Coordinates of C-alpha atoms in Angstrom, one line a residue:
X901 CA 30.2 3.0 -42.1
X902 CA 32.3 3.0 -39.2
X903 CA 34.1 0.0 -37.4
X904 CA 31.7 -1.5 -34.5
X905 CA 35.3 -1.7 -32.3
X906 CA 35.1 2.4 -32.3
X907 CA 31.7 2.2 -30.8
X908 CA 32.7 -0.4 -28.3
X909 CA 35.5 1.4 -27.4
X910 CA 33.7 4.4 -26.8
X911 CA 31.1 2.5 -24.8
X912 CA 34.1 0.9 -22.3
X913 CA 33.6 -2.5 -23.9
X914 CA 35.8 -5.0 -24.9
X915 CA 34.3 -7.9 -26.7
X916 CA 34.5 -11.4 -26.0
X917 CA 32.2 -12.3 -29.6
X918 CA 32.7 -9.8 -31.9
X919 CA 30.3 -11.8 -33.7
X920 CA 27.5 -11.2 -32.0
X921 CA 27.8 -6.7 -32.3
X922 CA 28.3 -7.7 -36.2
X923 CA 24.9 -8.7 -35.8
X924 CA 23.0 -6.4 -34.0
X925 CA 24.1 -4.0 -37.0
X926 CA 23.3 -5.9 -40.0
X927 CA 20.2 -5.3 -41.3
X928 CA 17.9 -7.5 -42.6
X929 CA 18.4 -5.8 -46.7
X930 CA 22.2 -6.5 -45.9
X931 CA 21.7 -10.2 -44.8
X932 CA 19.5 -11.0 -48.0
X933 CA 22.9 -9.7 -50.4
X934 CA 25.1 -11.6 -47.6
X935 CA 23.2 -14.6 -46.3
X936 CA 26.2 -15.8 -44.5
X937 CA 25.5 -12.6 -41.7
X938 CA 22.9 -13.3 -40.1
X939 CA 20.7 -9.7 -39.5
X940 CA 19.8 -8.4 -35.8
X941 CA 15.6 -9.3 -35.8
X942 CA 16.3 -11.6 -32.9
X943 CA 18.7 -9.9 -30.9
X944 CA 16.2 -6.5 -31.3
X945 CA 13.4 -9.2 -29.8
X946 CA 15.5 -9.8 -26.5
X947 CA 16.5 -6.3 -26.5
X948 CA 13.3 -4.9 -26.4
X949 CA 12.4 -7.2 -23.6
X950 CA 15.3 -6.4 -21.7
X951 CA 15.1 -2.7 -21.9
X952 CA 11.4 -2.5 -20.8
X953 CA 12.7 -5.1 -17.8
X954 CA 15.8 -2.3 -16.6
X955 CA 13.1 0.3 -16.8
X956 CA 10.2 -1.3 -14.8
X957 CA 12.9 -2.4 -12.2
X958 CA 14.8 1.0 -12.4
X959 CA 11.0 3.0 -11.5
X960 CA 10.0 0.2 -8.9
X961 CA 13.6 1.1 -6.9
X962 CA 14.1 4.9 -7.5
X963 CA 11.4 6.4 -8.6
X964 CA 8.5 7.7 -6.4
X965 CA 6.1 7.2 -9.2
X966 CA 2.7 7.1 -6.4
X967 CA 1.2 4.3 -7.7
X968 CA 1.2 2.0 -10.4
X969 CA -0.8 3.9 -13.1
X970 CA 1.8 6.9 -13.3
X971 CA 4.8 4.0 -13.0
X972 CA 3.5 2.5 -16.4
X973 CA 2.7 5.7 -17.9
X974 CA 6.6 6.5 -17.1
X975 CA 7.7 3.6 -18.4
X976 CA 5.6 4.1 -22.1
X977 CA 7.2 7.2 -22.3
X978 CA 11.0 5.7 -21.6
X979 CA 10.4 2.2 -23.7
X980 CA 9.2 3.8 -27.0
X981 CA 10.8 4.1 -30.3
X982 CA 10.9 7.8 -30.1
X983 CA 13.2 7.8 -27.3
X984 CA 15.1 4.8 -28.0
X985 CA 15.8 6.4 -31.3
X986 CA 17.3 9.8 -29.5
X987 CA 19.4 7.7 -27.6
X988 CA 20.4 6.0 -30.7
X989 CA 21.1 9.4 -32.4
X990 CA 23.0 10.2 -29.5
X991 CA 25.4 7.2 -29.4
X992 CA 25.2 7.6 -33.3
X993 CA 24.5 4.1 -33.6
X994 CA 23.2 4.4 -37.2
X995 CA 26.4 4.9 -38.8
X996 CA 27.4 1.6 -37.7
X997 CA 24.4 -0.4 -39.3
X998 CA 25.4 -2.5 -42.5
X999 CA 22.3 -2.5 -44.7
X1000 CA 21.9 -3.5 -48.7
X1001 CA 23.2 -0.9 -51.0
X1002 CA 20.5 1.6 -52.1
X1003 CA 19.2 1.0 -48.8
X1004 CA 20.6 4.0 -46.7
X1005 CA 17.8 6.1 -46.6
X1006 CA 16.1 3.9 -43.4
X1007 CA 19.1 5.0 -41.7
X1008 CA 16.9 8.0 -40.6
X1009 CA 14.0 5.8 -40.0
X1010 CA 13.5 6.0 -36.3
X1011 CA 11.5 2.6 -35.7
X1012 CA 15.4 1.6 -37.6
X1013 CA 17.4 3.7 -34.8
X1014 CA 15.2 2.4 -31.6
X1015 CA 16.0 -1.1 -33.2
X1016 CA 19.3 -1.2 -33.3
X1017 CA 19.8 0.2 -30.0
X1018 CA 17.9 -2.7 -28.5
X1019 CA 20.1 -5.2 -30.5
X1020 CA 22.9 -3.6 -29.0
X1021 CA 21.6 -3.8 -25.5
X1022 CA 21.0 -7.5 -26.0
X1023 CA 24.6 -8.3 -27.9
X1024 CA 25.5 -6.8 -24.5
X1025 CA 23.7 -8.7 -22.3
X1026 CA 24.9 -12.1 -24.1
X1027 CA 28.6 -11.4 -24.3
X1028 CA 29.6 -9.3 -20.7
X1029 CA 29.1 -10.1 -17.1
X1030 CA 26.3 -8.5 -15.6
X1031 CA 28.1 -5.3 -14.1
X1032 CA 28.9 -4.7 -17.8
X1033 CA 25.6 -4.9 -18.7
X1034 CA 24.1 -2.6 -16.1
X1035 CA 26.3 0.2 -16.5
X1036 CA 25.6 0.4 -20.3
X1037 CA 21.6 0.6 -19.2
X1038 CA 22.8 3.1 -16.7
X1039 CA 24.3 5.1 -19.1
X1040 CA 21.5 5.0 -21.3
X1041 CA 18.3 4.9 -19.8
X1042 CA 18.4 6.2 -16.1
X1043 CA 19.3 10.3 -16.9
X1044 CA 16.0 9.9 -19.1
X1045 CA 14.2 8.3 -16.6
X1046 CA 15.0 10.5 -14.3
X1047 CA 14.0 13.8 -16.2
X1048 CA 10.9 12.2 -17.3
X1049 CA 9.8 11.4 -14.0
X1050 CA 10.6 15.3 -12.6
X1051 CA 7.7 16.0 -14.6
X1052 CA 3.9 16.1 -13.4
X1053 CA 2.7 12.7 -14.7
X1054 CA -0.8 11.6 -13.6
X1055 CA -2.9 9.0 -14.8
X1056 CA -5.4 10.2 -16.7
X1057 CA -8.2 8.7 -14.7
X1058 CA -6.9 11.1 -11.8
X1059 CA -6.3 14.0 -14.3
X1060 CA -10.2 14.0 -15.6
X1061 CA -11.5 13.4 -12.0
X1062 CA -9.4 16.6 -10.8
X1063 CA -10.2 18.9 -13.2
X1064 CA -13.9 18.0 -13.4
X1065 CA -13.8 18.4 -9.7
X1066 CA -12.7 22.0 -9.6
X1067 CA -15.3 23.2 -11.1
X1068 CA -18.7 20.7 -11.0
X1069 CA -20.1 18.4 -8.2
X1070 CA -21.6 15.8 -11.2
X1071 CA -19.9 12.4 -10.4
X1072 CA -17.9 10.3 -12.4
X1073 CA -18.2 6.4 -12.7
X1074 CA -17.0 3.9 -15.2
X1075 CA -19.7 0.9 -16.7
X1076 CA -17.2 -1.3 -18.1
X1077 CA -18.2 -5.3 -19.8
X1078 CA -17.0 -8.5 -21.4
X1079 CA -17.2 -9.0 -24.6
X1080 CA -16.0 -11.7 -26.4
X1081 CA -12.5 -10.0 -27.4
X1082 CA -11.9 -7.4 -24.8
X1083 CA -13.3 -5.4 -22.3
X1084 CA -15.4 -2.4 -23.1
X1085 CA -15.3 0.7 -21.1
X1086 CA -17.9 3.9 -20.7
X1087 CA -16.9 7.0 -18.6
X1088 CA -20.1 8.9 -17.2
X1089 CA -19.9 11.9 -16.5
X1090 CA -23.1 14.3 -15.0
X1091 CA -25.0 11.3 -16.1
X1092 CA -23.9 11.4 -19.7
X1093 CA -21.2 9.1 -21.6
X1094 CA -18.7 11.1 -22.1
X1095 CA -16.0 8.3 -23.6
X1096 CA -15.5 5.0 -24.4
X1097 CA -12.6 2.7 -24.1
X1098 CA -11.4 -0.8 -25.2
X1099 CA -8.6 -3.0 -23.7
X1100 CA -7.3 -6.2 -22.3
X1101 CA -8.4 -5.9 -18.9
X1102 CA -10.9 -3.5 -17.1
X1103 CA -8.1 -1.9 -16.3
X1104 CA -7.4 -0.6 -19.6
X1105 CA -10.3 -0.4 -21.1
X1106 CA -11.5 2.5 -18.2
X1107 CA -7.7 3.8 -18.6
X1108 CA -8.4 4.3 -22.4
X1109 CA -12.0 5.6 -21.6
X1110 CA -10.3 8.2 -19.5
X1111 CA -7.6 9.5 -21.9
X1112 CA -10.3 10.3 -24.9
X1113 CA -12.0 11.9 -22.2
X1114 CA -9.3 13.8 -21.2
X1115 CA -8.8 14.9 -24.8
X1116 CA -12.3 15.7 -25.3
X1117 CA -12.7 18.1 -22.0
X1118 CA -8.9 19.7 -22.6
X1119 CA -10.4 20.5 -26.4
X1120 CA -14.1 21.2 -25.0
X1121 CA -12.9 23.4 -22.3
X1122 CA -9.8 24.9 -23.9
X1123 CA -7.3 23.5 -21.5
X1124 CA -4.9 22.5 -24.3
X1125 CA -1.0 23.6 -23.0

């Protein structure tokens, strides 16, 4: 395990609680042997928070993402443990994580490596000024951001509705109702129900209802990539 100074160092940062980067990279196995260091669980919540916050702002100001189904589609891809963990790897921020002995092998666990970069982000955010802050997100997030968005993202409401419509005049409407937990969605398509979807909102629930259905037609129709 290497010394959490090296890492700040690289990353331009000199800390004012050294404390606080000791515990955005003690795991929660390592805190049970030591109770006396506290472990990062909290610092990941904030983090996490934080991260999708810089991203949604980040997209609302730069990004030209048409509306707000393709913004939050963006943002899911960004503020995911898949790409917080390459970032992670990148930074090699796993070879700074303290965890139990016997432990090491969730070093390569990526939920692990997306974790420990939001502690970080948040250890950040508590001990620097807010210039600090923002150029570590910089850093991180905003090349990614910016390469996601370069490629053709479309909700997939508008992506089922396009490709149905190059080829067949049938129309396309969503019946979507309350039920007592969430909302329930049905796509119809050429007066057929082609998919169903569940959510929070009506919004979600005809979102979902569109991506099965978009699975089903790329799969039915062989327009797979």
């Amino acid at each position: 395990m290497s010394s959490i100074k090296e890492l700040l160092l690289n990353l331009n940062i000199v800390a004012n609680n050294l404390s606080l980067y000791e515990q955005a990279f003690t795991h929660k196995s390592y805190h049970h042997v030591r109770p006396n260091k506290p472990h990062y669980e909290m610092l990941e919540f904030l983090g996490d928070s934080l991260l999708n916050l810089q991203t949604s702002l980040y997209i609302f100001k730069n990004i030209d993402a048409k509306n707000e189904g393709n913004a939050t589609i963006l943002r899911s891809q960004i503020v995911s443990s898949v790409s917080f963990a390459k970032i992670s790897d990148k930074l090699q921020l796993s070879k700074y994580l303290k965890v139990a002995k016997g432990s090491e092998e969730i070093l390569n666990n990526t939920k692990i490596k997306a974790d420990i970069l939001e502690s970080l982000t948040a250890a950040i955010y508590l001990d620097q000024d807010r210039k600090t802050f923002e150029d570590f997100v910089k850093k991180i997030l905003h090349s990614l951001v910016k390469k996601q968005s370069k490629k053709v993202i479309k909700d997939p409401k508008s992506e089922f509705q396009e490709i149905i419509q190059s080829f067949s005049k049938s129309s396309i409407k969503y019946i979507t109702k309350k039920t007592d937990k969430f909302f329930e969605s049905e796509l119809i398509w050429d007066n057929k129900i082609y998919g169903h979807g569940k959510g929070n909102s009506i919004k979600e629930a005809e979102l979902e209802a569109a991506k099965k259905s978009l699975k089903k037609l790329k799969k039915e129709f062989d327009l797979e990539k």
